[in-house]
PDB file of C-alpha atoms in Angstrom:
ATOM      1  CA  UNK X   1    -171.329 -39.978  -1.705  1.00 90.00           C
ATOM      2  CA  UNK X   2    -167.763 -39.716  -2.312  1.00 94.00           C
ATOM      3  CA  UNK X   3    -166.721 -38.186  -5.974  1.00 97.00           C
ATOM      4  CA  UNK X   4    -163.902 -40.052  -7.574  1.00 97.00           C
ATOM      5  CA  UNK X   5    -161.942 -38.415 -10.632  1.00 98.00           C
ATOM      6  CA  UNK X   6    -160.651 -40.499 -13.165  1.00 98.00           C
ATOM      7  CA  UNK X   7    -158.422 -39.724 -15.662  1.00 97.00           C
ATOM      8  CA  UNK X   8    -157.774 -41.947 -18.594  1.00 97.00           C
ATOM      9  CA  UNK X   9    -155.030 -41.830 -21.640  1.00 93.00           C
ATOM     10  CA  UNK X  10    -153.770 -44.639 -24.518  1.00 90.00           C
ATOM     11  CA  UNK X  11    -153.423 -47.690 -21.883  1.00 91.00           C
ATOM     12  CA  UNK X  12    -156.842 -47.776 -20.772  1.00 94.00           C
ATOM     13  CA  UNK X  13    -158.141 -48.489 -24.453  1.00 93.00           C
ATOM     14  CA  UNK X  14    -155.310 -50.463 -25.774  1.00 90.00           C
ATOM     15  CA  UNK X  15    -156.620 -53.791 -23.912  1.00 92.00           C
ATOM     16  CA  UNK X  16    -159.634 -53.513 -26.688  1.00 94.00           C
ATOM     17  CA  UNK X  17    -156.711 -53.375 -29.157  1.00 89.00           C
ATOM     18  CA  UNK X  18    -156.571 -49.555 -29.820  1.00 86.00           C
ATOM     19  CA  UNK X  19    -153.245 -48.500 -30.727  1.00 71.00           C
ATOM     20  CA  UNK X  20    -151.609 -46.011 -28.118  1.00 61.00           C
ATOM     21  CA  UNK X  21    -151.011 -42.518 -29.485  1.00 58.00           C
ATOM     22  CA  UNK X  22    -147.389 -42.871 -30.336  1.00 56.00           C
ATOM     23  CA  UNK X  23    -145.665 -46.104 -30.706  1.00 53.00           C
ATOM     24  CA  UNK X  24    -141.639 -46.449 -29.635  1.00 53.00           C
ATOM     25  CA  UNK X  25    -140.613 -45.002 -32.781  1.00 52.00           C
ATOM     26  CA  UNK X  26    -142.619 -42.038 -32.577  1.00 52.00           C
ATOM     27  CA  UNK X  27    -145.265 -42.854 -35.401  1.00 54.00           C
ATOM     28  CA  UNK X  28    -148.903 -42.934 -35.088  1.00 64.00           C
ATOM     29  CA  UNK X  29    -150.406 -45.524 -37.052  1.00 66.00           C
ATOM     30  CA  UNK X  30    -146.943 -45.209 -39.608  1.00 72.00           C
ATOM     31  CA  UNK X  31    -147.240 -41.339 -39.793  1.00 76.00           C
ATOM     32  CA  UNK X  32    -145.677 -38.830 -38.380  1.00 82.00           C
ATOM     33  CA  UNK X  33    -147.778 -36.931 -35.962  1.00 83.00           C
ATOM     34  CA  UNK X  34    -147.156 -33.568 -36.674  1.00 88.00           C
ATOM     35  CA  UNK X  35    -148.332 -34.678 -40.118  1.00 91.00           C
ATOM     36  CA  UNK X  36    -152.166 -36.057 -39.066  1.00 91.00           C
ATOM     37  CA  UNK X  37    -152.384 -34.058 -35.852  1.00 91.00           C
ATOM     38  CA  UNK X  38    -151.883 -30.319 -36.073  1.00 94.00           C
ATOM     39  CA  UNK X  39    -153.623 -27.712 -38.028  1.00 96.00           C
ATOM     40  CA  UNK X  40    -150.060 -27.539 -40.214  1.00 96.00           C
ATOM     41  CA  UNK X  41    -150.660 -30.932 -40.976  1.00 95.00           C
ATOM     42  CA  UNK X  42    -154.692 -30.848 -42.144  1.00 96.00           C
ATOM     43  CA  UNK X  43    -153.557 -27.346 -44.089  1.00 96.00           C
ATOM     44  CA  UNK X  44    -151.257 -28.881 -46.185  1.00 96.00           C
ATOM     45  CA  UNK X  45    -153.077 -32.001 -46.779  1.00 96.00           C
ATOM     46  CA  UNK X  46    -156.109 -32.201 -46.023  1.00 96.00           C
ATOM     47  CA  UNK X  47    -157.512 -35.404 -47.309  1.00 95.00           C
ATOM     48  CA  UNK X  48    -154.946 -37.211 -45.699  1.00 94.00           C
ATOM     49  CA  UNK X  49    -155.387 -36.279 -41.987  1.00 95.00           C
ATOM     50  CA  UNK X  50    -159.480 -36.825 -43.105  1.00 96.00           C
ATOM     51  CA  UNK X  51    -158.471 -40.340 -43.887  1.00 94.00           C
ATOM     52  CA  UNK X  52    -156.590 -40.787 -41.310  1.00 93.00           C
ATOM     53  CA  UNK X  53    -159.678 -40.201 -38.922  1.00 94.00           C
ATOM     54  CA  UNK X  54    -161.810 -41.808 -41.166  1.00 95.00           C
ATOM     55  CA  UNK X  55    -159.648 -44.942 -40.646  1.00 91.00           C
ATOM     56  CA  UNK X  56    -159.843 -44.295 -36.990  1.00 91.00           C
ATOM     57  CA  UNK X  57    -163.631 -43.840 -37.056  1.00 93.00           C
ATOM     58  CA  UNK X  58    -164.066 -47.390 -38.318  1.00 93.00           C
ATOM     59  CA  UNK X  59    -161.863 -49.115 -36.191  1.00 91.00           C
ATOM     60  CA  UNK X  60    -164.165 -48.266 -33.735  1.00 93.00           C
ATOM     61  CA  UNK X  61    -166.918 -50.488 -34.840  1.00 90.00           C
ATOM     62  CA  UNK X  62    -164.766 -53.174 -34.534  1.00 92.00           C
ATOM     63  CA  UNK X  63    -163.640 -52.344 -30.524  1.00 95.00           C
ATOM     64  CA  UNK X  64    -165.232 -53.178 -27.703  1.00 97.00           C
ATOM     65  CA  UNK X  65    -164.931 -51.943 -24.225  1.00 97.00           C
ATOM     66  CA  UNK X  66    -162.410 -53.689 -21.937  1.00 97.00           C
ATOM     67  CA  UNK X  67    -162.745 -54.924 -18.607  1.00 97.00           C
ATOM     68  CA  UNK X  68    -161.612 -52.058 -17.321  1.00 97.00           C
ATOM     69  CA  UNK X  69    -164.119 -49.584 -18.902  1.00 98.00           C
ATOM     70  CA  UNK X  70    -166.726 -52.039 -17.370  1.00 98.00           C
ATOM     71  CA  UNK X  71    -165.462 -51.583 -14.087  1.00 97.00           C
ATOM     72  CA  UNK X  72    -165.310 -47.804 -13.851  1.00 97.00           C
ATOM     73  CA  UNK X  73    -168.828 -47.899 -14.947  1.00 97.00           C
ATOM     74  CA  UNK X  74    -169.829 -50.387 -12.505  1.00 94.00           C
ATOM     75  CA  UNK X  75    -168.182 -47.414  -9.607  1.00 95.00           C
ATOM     76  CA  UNK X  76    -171.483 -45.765 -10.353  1.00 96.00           C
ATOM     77  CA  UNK X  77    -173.628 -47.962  -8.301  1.00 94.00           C
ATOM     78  CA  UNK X  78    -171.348 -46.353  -5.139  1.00 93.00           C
ATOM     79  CA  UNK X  79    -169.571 -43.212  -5.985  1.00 95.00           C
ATOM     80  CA  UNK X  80    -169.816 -39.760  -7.832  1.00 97.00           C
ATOM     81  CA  UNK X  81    -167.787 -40.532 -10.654  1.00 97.00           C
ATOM     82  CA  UNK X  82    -166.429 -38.245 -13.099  1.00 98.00           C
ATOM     83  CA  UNK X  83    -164.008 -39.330 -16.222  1.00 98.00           C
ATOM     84  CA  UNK X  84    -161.809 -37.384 -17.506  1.00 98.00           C
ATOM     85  CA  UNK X  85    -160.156 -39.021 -20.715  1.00 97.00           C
ATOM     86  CA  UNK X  86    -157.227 -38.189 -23.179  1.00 94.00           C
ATOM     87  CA  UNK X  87    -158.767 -40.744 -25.672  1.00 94.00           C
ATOM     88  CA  UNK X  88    -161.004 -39.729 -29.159  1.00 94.00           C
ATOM     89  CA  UNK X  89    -162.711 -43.211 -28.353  1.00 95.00           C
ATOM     90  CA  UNK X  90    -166.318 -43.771 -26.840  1.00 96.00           C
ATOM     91  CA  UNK X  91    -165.516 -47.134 -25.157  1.00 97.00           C
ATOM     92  CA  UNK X  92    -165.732 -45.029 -21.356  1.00 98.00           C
ATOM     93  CA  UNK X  93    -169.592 -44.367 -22.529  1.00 97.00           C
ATOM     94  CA  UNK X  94    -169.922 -48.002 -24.232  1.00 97.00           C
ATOM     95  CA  UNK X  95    -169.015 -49.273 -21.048  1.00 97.00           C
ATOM     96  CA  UNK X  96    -171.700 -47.857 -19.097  1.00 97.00           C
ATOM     97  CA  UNK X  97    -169.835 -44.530 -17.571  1.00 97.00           C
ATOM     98  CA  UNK X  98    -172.297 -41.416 -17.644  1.00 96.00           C
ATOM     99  CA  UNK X  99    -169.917 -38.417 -16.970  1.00 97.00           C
ATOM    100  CA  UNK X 100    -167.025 -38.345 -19.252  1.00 98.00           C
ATOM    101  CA  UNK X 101    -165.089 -35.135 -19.758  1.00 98.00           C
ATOM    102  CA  UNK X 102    -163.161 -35.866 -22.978  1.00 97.00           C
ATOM    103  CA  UNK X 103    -160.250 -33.537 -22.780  1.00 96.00           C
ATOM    104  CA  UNK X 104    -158.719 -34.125 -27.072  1.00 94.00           C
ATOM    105  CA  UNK X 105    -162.453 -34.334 -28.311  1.00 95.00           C
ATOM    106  CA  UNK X 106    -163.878 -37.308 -29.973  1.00 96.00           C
ATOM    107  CA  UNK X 107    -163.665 -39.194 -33.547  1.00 95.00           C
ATOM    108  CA  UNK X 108    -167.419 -39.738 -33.690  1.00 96.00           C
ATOM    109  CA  UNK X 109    -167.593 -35.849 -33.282  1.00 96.00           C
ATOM    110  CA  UNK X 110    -167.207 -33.321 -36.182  1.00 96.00           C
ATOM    111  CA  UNK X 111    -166.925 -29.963 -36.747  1.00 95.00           C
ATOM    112  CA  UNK X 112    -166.848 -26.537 -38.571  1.00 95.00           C
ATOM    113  CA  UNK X 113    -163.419 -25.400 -39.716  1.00 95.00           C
ATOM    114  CA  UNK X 114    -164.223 -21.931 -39.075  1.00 92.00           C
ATOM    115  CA  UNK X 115    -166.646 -21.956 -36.272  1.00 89.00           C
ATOM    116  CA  UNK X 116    -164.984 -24.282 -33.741  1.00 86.00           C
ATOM    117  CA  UNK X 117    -168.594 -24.514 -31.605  1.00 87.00           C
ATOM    118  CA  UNK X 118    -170.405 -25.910 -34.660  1.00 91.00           C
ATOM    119  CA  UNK X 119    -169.705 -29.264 -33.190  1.00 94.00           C
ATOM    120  CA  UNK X 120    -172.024 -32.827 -34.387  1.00 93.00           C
ATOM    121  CA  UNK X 121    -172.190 -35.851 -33.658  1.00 94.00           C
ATOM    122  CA  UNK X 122    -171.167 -38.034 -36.913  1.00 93.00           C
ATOM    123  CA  UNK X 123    -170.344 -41.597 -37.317  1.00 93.00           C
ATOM    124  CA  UNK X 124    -169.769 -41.989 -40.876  1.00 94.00           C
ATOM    125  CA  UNK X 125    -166.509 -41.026 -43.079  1.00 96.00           C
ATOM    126  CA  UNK X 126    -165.579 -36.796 -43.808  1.00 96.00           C
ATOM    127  CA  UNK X 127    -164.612 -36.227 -46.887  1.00 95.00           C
ATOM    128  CA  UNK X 128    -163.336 -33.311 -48.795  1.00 95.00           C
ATOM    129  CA  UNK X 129    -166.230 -30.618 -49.784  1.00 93.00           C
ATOM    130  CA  UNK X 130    -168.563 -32.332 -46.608  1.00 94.00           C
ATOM    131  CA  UNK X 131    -169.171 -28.873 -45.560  1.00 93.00           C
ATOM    132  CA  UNK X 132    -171.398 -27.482 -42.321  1.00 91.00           C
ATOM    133  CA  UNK X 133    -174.718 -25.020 -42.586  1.00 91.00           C
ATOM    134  CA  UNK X 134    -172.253 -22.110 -43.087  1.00 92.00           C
ATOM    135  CA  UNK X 135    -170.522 -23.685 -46.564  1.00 93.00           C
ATOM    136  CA  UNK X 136    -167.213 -24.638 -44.354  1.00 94.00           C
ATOM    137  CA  UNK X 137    -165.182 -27.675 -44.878  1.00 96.00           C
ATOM    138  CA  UNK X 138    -165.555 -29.832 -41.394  1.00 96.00           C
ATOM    139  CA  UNK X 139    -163.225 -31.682 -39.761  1.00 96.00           C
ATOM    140  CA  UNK X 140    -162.781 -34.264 -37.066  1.00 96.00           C
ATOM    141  CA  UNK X 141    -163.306 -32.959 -33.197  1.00 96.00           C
ATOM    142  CA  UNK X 142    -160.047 -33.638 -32.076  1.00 95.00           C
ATOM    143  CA  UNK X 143    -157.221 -30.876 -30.378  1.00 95.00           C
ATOM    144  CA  UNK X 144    -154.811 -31.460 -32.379  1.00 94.00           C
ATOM    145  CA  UNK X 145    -150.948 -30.069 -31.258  1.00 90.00           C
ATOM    146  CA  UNK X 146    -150.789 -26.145 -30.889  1.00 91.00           C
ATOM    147  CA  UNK X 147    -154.818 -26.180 -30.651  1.00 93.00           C
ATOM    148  CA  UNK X 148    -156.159 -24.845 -27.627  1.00 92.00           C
ATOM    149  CA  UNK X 149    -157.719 -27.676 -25.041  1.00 93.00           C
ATOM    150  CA  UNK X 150    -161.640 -26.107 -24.341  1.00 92.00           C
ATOM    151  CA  UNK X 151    -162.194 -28.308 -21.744  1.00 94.00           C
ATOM    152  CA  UNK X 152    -158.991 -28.063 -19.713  1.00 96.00           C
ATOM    153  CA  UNK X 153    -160.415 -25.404 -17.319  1.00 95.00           C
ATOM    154  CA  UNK X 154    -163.515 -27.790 -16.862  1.00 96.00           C
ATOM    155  CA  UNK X 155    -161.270 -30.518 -15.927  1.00 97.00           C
ATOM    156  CA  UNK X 156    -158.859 -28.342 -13.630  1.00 97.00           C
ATOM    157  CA  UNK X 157    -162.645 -27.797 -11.757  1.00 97.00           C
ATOM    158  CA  UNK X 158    -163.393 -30.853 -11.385  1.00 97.00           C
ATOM    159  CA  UNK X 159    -160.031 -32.113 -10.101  1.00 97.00           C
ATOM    160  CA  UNK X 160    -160.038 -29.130  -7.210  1.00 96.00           C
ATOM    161  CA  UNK X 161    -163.234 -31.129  -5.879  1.00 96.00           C
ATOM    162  CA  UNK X 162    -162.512 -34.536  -5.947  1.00 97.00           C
ATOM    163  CA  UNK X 163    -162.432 -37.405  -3.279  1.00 97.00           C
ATOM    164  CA  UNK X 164    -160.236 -39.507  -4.602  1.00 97.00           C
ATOM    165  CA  UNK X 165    -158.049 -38.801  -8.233  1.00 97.00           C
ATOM    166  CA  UNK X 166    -157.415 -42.564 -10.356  1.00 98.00           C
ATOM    167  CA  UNK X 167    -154.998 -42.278 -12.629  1.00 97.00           C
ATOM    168  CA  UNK X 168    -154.945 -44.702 -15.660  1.00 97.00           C
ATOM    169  CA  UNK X 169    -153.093 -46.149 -18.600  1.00 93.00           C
ATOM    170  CA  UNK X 170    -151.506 -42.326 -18.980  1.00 90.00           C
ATOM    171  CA  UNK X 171    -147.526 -41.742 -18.992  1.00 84.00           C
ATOM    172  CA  UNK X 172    -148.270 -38.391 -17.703  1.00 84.00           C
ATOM    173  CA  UNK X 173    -146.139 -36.850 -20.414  1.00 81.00           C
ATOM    174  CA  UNK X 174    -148.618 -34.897 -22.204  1.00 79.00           C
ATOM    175  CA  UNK X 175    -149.681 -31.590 -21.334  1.00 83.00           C
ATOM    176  CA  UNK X 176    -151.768 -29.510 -20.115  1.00 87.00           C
ATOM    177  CA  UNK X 177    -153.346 -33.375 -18.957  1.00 86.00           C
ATOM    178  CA  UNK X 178    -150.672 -34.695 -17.127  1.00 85.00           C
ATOM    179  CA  UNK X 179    -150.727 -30.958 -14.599  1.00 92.00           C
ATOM    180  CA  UNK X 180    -154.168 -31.881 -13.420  1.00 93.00           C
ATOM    181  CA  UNK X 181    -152.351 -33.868 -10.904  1.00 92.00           C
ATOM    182  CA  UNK X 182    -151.440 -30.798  -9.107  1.00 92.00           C
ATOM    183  CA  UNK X 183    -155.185 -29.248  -8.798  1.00 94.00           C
ATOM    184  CA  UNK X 184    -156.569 -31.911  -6.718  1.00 95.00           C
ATOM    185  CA  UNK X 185    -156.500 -31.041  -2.675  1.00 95.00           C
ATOM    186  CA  UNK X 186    -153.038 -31.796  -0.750  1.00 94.00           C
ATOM    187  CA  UNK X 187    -155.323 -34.414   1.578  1.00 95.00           C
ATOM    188  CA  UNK X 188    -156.705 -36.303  -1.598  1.00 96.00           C
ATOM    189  CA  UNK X 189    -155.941 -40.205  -1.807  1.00 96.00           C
ATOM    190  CA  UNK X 190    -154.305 -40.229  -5.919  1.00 96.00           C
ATOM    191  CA  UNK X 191    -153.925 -43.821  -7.286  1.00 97.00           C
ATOM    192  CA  UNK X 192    -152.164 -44.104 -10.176  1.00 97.00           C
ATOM    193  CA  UNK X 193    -152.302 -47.290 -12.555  1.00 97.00           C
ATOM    194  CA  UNK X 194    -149.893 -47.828 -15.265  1.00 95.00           C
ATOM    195  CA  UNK X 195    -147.655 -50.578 -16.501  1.00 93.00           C
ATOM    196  CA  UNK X 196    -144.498 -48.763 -16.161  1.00 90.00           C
ATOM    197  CA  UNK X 197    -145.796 -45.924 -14.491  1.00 89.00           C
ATOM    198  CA  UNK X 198    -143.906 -42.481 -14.646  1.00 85.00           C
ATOM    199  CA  UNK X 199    -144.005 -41.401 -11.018  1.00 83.00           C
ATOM    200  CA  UNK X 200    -143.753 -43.301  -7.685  1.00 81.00           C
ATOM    201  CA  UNK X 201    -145.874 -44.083  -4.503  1.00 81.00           C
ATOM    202  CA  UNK X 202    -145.418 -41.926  -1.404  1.00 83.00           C
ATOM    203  CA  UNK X 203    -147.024 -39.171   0.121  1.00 85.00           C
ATOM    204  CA  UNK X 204    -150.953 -39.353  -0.873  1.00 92.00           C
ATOM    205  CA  UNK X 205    -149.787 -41.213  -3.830  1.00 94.00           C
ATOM    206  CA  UNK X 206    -150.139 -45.366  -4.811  1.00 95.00           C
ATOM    207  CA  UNK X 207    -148.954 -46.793  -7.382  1.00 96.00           C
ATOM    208  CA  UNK X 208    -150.510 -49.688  -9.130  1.00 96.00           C
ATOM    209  CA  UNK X 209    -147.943 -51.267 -11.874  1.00 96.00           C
ATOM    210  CA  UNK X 210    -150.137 -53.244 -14.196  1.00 96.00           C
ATOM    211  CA  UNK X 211    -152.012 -52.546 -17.090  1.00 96.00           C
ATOM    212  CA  UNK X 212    -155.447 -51.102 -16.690  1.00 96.00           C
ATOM    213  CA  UNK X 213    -157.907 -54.111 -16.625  1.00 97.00           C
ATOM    214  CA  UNK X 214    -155.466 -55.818 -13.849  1.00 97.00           C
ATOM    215  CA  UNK X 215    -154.983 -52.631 -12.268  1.00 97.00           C
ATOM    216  CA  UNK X 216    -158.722 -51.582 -11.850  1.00 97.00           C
ATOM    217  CA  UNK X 217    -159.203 -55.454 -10.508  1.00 96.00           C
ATOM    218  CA  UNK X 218    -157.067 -54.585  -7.623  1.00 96.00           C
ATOM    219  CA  UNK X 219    -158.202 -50.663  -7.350  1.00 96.00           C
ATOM    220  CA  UNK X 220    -161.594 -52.477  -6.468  1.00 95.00           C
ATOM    221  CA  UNK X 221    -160.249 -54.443  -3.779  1.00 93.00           C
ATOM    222  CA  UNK X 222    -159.064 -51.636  -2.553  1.00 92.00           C
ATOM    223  CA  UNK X 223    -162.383 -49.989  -2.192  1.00 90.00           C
ATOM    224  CA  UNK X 224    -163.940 -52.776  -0.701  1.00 86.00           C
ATOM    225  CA  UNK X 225    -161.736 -52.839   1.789  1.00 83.00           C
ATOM    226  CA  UNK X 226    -161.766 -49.249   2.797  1.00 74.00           C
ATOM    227  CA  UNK X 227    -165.608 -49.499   2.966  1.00 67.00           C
ATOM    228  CA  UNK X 228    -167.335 -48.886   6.320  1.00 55.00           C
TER     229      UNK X 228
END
């Protein structure tokens, strides 16, 4: 059974009307990010970025997965499939998908301020003096910028041994993410889907310029076609 690798940022989840990371002007949700996503940030206010999160937590209840997220589950019944995302949401594992590598951690995730492997699952708000076994203040599960990205070296494995690499809904900007490109082998089919997408076909590489739910439709057709 083949293994296909997909890896997913902002445009796969903002058919279900999540809000990409950054809009044009550089805000995230109105704030600046350096001021909700960075240890700086949370240090010198802390019950804003736990807001923040808080407001991100619950906009989750009122998401659903897209098309898209369906379809990548539905791969299941005929590949190996593993998903690497860049999103905080769960819509990949709403959807159906039962290997997801999430590479910036996850909202409905918490965790010890001090002991960065406390780590629990947690769906309600954080607020200030919510504090873990040790007496710690917690905090959402997200990298935020100049954190360290655990899973990277996970991901960078899985890459070196896939079949195929999908690309989706990512502008391949943000790093180390957008390098996991380069670990996958020189022979390895790479498909990338993105509405204005930030490389072009050639080589090993096809580009599929639409958004993620029309994308995947066609990605499909592309399989079936290949099939024996």
């Amino acid at each position: 059974m083949k293994h296909i690798v997909v890896l997913t940022g902002a445009g796969m989840s903002a058919e279900s009307g999540i809000k990409t990371f950054r809009d044009a002007d550089g805000l995230w949700e109105g704030h600046d990010v350096m001021e909700v996503a960075s240890p700086e940030g949370f240090a010198r206010n802390p019950e804003l970025v736990l807001n923040f999160y808080n407001e991100r937590r619950q906009q989750l209840n009122e998401v659903e997965p897209n098309q898209a997220h369906k379809d990548l589950a539905r791969l299941e019944n005929d590949y190996k499939v593993t998903i690497i995302t860049q999103n905080v949401d769960d819509l990949h594992e709403r959807a159906g998908s039962s290997n997801v590598v999430h590479l910036h951690g996850e909202l409905r995730k918490i965790r010890s301020t001090v002991n960065h492997n406390d780590i629990q699952d947690w769906t309600e708000d954080i607020n200030l003096g919510d504090l873990c076994d040790n007496g710690h203040q917690l905090r959402p599960h997200i990298v935020w910028f100049g954190e360290a990205v655990p899973e990277i070296e996970t991901a960078v494995k899985i890459c070196y041994a896939a079949d195929i690499l999908v690309i989706i809904g990512t502008s391949m900007q943000v790093y180390p993410a957008a390098s996991l490109i380069d670990y996958v082998q020189p022979d390895t089919p790479v498909y990338y889907i993105d509405p204005k997408p930030a490389i072009g076909s050639g080589g090993m590489i096809t580009v599929i310029a639409k958004s993620a739910t029309e994308g995947m439709k066609e990605l499909l057709n592309i399989f079936q076609r290949k099939k024996p």
